[in-house]
Short mmCIF file of C-alpha atoms and ligand atoms in Angstrom, two decimals:
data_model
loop_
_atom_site.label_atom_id
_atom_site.label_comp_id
_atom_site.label_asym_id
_atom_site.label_seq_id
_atom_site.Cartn_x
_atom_site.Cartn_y
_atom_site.Cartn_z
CA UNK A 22 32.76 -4.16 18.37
CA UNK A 23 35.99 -6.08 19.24
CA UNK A 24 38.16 -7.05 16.17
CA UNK A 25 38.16 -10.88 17.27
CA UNK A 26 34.37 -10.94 16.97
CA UNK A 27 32.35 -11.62 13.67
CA UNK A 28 30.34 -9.35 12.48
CA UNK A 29 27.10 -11.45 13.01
CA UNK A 30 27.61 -11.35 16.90
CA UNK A 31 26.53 -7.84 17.01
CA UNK A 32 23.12 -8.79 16.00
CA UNK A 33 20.14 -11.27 16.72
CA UNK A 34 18.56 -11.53 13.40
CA UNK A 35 19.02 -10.97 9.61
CA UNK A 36 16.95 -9.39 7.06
CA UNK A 37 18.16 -11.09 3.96
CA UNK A 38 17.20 -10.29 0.35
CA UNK A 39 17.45 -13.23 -2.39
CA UNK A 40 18.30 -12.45 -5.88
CA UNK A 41 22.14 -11.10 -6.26
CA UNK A 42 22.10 -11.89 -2.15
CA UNK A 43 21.28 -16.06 -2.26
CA UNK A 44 20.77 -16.89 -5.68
CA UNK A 45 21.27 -14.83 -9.15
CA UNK A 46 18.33 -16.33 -11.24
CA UNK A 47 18.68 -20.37 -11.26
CA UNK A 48 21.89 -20.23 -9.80
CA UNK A 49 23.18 -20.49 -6.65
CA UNK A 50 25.38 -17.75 -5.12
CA UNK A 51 28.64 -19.26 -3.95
CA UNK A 52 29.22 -19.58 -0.40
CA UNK A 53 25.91 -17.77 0.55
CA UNK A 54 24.04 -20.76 1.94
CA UNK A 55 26.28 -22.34 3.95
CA UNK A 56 26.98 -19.07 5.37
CA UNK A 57 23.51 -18.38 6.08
CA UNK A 58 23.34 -22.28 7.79
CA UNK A 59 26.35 -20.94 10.22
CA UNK A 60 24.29 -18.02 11.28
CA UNK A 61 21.07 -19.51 12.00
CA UNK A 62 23.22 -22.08 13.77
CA UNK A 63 24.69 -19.46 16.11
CA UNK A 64 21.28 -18.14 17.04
CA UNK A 65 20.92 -15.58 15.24
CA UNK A 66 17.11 -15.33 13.32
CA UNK A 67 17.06 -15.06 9.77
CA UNK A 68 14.14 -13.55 7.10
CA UNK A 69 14.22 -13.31 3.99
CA UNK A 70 11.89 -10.28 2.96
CA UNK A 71 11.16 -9.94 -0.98
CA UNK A 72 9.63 -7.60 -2.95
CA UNK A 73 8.27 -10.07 -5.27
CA UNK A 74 4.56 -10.62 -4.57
CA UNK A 75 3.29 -12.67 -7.03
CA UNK A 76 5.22 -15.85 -5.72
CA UNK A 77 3.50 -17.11 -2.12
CA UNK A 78 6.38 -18.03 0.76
CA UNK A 79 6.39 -21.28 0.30
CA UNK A 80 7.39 -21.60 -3.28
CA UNK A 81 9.81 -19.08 -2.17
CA UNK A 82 11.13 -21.12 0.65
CA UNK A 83 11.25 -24.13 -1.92
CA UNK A 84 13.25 -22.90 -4.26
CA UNK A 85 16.27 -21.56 -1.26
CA UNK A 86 15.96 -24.62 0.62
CA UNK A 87 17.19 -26.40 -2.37
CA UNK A 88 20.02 -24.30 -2.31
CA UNK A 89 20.92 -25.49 1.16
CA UNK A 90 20.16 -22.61 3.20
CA UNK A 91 17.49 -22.76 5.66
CA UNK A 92 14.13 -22.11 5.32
CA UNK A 93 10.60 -22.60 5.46
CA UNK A 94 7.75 -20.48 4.37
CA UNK A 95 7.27 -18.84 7.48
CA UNK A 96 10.90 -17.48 7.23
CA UNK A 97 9.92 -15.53 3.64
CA UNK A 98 8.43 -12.08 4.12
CA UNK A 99 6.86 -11.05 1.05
CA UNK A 100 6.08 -7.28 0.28
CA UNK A 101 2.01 -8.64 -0.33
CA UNK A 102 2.30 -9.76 3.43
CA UNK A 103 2.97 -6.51 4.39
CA UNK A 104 0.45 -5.17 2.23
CA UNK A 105 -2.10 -7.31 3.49
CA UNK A 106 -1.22 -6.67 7.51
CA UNK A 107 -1.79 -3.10 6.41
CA UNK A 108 -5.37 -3.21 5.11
CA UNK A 109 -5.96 -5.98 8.00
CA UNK A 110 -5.06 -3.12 10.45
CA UNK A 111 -7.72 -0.70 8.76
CA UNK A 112 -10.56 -2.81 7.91
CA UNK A 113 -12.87 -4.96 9.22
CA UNK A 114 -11.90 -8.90 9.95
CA UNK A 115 -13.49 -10.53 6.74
CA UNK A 116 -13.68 -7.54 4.43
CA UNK A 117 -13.15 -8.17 0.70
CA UNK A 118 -9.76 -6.74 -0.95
CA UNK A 119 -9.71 -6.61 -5.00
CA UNK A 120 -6.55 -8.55 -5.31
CA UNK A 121 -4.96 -7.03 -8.23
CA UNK A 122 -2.36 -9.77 -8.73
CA UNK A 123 -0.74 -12.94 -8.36
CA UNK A 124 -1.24 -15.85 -5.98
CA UNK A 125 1.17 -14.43 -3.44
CA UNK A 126 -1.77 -11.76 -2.94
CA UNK A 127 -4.25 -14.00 -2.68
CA UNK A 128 -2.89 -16.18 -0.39
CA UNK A 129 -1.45 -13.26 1.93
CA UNK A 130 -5.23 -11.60 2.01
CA UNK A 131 -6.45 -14.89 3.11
CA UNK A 132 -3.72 -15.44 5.80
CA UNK A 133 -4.68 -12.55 7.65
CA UNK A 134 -8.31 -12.85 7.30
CA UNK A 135 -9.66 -10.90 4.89
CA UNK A 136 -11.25 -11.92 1.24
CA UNK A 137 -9.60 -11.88 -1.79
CA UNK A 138 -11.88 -10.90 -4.93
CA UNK A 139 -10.08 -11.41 -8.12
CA UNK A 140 -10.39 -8.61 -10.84
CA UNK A 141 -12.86 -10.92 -13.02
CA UNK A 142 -15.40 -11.83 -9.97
CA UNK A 143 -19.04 -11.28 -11.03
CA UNK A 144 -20.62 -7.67 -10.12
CA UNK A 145 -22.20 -8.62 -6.71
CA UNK A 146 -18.33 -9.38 -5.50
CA UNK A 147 -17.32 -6.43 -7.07
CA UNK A 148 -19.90 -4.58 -4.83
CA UNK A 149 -18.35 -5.63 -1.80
CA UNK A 150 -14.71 -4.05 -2.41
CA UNK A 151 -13.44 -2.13 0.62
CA UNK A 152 -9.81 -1.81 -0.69
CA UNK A 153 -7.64 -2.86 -3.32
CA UNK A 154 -3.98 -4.40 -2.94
CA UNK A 155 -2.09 -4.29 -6.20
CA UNK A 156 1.05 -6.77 -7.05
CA UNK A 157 2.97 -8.00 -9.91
CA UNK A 158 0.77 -10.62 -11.48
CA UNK A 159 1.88 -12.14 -15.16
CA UNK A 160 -2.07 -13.42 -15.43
CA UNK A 161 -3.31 -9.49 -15.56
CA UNK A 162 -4.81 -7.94 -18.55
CA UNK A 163 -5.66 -4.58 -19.53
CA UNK A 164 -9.79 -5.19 -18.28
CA UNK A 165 -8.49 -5.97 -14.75
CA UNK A 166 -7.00 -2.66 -14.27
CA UNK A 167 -9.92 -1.23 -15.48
CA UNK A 168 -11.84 -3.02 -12.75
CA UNK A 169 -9.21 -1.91 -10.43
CA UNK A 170 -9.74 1.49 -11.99
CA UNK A 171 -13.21 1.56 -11.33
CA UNK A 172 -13.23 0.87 -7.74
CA UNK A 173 -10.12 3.17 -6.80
CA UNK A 174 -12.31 6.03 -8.56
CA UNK A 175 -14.82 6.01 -5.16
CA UNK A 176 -12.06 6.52 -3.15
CA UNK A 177 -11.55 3.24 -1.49
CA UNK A 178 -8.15 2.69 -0.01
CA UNK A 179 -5.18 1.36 -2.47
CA UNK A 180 -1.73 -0.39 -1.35
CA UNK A 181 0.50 -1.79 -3.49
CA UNK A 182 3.31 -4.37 -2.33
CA UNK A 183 6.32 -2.08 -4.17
CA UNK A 184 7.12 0.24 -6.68
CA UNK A 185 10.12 -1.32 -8.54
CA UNK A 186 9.92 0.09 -12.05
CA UNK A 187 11.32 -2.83 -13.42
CA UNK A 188 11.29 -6.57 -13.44
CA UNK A 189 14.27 -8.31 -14.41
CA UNK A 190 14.42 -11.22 -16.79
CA UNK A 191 16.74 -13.20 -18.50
CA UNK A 192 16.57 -11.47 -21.56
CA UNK A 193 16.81 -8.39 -19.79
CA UNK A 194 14.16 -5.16 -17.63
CA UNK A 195 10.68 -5.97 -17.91
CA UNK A 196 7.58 -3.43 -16.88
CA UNK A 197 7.43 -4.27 -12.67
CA UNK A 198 4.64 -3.47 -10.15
CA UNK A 199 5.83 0.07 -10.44
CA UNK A 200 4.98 0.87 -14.05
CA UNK A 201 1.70 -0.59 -13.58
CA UNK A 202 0.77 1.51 -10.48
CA UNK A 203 1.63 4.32 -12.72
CA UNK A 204 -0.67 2.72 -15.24
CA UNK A 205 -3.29 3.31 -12.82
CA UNK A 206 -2.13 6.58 -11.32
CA UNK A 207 -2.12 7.96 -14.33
CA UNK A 208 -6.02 7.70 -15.15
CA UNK A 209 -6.32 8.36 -10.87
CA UNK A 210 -4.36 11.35 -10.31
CA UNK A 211 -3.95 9.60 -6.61
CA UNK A 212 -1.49 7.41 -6.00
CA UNK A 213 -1.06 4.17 -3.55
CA UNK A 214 0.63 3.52 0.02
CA UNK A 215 3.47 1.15 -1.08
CA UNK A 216 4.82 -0.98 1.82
CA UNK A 217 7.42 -3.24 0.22
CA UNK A 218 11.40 -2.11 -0.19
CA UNK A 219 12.72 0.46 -0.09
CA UNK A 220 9.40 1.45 2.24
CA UNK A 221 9.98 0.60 6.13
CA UNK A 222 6.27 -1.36 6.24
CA UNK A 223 8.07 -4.83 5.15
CA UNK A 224 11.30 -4.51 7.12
CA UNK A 225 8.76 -3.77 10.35
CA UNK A 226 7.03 -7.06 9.26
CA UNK A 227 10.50 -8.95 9.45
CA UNK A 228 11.12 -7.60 12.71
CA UNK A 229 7.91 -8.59 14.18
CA UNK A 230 8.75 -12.01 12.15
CA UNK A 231 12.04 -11.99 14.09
CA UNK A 232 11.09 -10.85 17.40
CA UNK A 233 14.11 -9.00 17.35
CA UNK A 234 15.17 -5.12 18.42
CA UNK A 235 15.84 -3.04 15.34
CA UNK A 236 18.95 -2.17 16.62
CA UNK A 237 20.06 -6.03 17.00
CA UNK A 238 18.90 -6.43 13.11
CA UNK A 239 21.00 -6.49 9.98
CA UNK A 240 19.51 -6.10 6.66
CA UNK A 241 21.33 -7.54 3.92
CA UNK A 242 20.89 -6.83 0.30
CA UNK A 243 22.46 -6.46 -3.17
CA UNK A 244 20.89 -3.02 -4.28
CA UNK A 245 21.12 0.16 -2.66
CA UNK A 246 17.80 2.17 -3.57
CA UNK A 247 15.98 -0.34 -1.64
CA UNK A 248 17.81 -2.90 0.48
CA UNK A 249 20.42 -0.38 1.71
CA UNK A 250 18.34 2.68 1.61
CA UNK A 251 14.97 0.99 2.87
CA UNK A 252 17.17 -0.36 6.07
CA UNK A 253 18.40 3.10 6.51
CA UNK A 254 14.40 4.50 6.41
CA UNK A 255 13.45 1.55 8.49
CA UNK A 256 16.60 2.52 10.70
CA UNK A 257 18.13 -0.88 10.75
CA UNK A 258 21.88 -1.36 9.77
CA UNK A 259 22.73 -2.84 6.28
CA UNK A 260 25.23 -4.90 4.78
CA UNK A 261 25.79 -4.26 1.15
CA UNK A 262 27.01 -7.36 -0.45
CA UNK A 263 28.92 -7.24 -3.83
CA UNK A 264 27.32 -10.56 -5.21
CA UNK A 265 24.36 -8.69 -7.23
CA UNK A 266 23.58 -5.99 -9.67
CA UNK A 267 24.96 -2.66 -7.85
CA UNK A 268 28.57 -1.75 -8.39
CA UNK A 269 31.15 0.24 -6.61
CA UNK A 270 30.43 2.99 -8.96
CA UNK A 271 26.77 3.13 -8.26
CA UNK A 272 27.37 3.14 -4.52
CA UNK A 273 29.48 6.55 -5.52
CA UNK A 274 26.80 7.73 -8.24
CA UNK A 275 23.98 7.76 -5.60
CA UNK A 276 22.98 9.03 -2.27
CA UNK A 277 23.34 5.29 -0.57
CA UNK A 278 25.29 4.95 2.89
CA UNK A 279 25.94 0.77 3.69
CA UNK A 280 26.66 0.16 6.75
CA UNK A 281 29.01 -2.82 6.09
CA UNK A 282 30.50 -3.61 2.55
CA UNK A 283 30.85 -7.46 1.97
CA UNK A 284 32.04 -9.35 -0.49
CA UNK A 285 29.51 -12.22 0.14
CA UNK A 286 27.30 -13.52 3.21
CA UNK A 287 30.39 -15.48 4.25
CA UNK A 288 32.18 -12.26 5.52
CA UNK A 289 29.07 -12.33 7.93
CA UNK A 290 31.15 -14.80 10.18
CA UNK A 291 34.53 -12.97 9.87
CA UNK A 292 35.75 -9.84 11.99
CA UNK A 293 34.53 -6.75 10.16
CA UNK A 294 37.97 -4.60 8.72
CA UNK A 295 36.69 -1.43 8.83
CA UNK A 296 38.39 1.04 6.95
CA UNK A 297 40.33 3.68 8.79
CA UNK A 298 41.69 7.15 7.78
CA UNK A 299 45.12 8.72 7.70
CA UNK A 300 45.59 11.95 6.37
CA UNK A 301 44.71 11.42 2.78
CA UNK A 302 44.87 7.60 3.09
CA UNK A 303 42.73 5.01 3.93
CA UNK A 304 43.06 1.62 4.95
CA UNK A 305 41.73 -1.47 5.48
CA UNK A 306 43.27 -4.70 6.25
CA UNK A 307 46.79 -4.53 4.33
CA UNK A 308 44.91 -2.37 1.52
CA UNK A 309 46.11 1.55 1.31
CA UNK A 310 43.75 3.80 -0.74
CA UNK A 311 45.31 7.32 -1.36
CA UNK A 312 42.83 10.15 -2.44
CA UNK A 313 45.01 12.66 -4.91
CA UNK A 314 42.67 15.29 -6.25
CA UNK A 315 40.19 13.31 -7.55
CA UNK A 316 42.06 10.63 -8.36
CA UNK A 317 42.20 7.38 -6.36
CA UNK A 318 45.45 5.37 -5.89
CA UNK A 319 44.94 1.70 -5.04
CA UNK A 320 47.52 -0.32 -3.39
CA UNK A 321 45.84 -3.42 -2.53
CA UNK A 322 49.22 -5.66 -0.86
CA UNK A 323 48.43 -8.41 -0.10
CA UNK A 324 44.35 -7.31 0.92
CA UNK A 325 41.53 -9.04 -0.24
CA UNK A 326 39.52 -7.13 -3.22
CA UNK A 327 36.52 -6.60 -0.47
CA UNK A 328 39.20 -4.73 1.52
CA UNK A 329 40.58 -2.49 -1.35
CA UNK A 330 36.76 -1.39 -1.85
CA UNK A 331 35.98 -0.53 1.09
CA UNK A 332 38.89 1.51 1.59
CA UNK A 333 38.43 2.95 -1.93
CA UNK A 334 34.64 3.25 -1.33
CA UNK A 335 35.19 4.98 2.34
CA UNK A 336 37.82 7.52 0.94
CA UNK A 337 35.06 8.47 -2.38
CA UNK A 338 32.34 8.50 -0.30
CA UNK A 339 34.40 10.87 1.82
CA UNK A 340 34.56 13.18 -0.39
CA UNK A 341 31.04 12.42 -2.22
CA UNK A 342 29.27 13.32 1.10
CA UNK A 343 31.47 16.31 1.37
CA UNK A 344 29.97 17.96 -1.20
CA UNK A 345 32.73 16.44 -4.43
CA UNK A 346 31.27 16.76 -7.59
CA UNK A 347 30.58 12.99 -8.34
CA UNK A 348 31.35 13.02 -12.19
CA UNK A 349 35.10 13.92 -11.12
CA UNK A 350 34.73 10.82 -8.93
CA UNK A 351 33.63 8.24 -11.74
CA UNK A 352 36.88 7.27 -12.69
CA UNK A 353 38.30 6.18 -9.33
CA UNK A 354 34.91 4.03 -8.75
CA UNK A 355 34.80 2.15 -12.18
CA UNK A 356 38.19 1.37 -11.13
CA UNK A 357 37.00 -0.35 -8.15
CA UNK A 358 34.19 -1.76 -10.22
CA UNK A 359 37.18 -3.44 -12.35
CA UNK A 360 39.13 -4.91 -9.79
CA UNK A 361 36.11 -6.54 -8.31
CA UNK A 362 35.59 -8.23 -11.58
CA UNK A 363 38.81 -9.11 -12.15
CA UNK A 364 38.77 -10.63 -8.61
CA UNK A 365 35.75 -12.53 -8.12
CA UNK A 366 33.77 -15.60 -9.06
CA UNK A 367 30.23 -14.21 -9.49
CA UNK A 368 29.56 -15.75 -12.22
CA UNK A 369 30.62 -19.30 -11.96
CA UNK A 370 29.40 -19.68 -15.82
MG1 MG B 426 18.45 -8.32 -4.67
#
């Protein structure tokens, strides 16, 4: 790509995640929806693909169009979606699906044409089950996996819409979809297809959303065991963007390879500075990163912090992926981890 492009005109569409990506809770994430308005009004398609699948699209799209970004229902892809278009693909039009979970279940069984049957549906429903899809649902209680149990002991087919372990709150990590699959899994000794991040099923859903090649596709995300590595499984390019939970320092911990590292969706529309090597120094922009031992050397000039990362982050992950134990690495990526707080305003209070 030429230097005097942005780095959105190498693709059609965008795979965007929300929390940490567009909003962090309540709040909105500075500078991410006007920089999504510029890309949509360049062209270029944009998704926004969630793991959450108790919530249907449309409250989804509610709460970011209030934000000012764009969107509209049919712009959310929602991990029950894909669910749903997989049992849709392997069972008959009309066939009932224990919907072990929220609305957004519900509703997604029903948009594709089969019949949701909630958990507490009288015995003659019950009968009918051909498959269960299990979500996130606050209204569940311990009978309804029992019922869920019940059926998945004949054998019928199971999907759940992801696998996160944990949901977070305000207060802090609450039990997510993925502790209570293992609930189930547990008493099943079988477990589930899961189809939602970091599983390629709901970035092959925002593609066919899109209608755009997966090489002309960005995925965009704030944490790196499933936006960035679910892009990489679904083989689409990612964007790491430093406005959520992950930190330089668990980018260097893990087995994660971004293909971009930005500081926010607004370095979408800017040239990409990709860092370079020389010798045992990197660069990017005006930042030098020097790699002594173990031990990183920053000397940002007059660079912005995003530039100093990925520098620092190209010269650990240099020697992470060539085999460097990682604990000896630690120090040089918290200290990456501290200039990006120092630097930026993610949390505007
Ligand atoms: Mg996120």
């Amino acid at each position: 790509m030429a230097t005097d492009e942005t780095l959105i005109a190498g693709y059609d569409g965008v795979v965007c995640d929300l929390d940490g990506v567009v909003y962090r809770g309540a709040d909105a994430v500075p500078e991410a929806a006007d920089a999504l308005q510029a890309v949509v009004a360049r062209g270029v398609g944009v998704v926004y693909a969630t793991n959450n699948a108790s919530r249907v699209p449309a409250e989804v799209a509610e709460q970011v169009a209030a934000l000012g970004a764009p969107a509209t229902a049919g712009d959310v892809v929602s991990s029950a979606q894909a669910g749903a278009a997989r049992l849709a693909a392997e069972l008959q039009p009309g066939s009932a699906v224990l919907a072990l979970g929220g609305d957004g279940v519900v509703e997604a069984l029903e948009a594709v044409g089969l019949q949701p049957v909630v958990p507490d549906a009288d015995q003659r429903e019950l009968d009918r089950v051909a498959a269960v899809l299990q979500g996130y649902g606050k209204q569940l209680r311990v009978r309804d996996f029992e019922t869920a149990a019940r059926l998945l002991s004949t054998g019928l087919p199971w999907v759940a819409s992801n696998d996160d372990a944990t949901l977070p709150l305000p207060w802090g990590q609450s039990p997510g979809n993925g502790a209570y699959i293992d609930l189930l899994a547990g008493a099943l000794r079988r477990r589930p297809d899961v189809v939602g991040k970091p599983h390629p099923p709901l970035y092959r859903l925002a593609l066919d959303r899109l209608g755009t090649k997966s090489a002309r596709t960005l995925a965009v995300g704030d944490r790196l065991s499933t936006d960035i590595d679910g892009a990489a499984a679904a083989g689409i390019d990612s964007a790491w963007v430093l406005t959520g939970v992950d930190r330089p320092s668990d980018l260097v911990a893990g087995e994660a390879s971004p293909t971009y590292v930005l500081g926010s969706l607004a370095d979408l529309l800017l040239p990409y500075a990709a860092p370079t090597r020389d010798a045992d120094a990197w660069r990017c922009g005006s930042a030098r990163v020097v790699m002594d031992g173990d031990d990183l050397h920053l000397e940002p000039g007059d660079a912005a912090a995003v530039e100093v990362v990925r520098a620092g982050l190209a010269a650990l992950l240099a020697r992470r992926d060539g085999g460097g134990a990682r604990d000896r690495l630690r120090d040089g990526a918290e200290e990456l981890d501290r200039l990006l707080e120092a630097d930026t305003p993610r949390d505007p209070g």
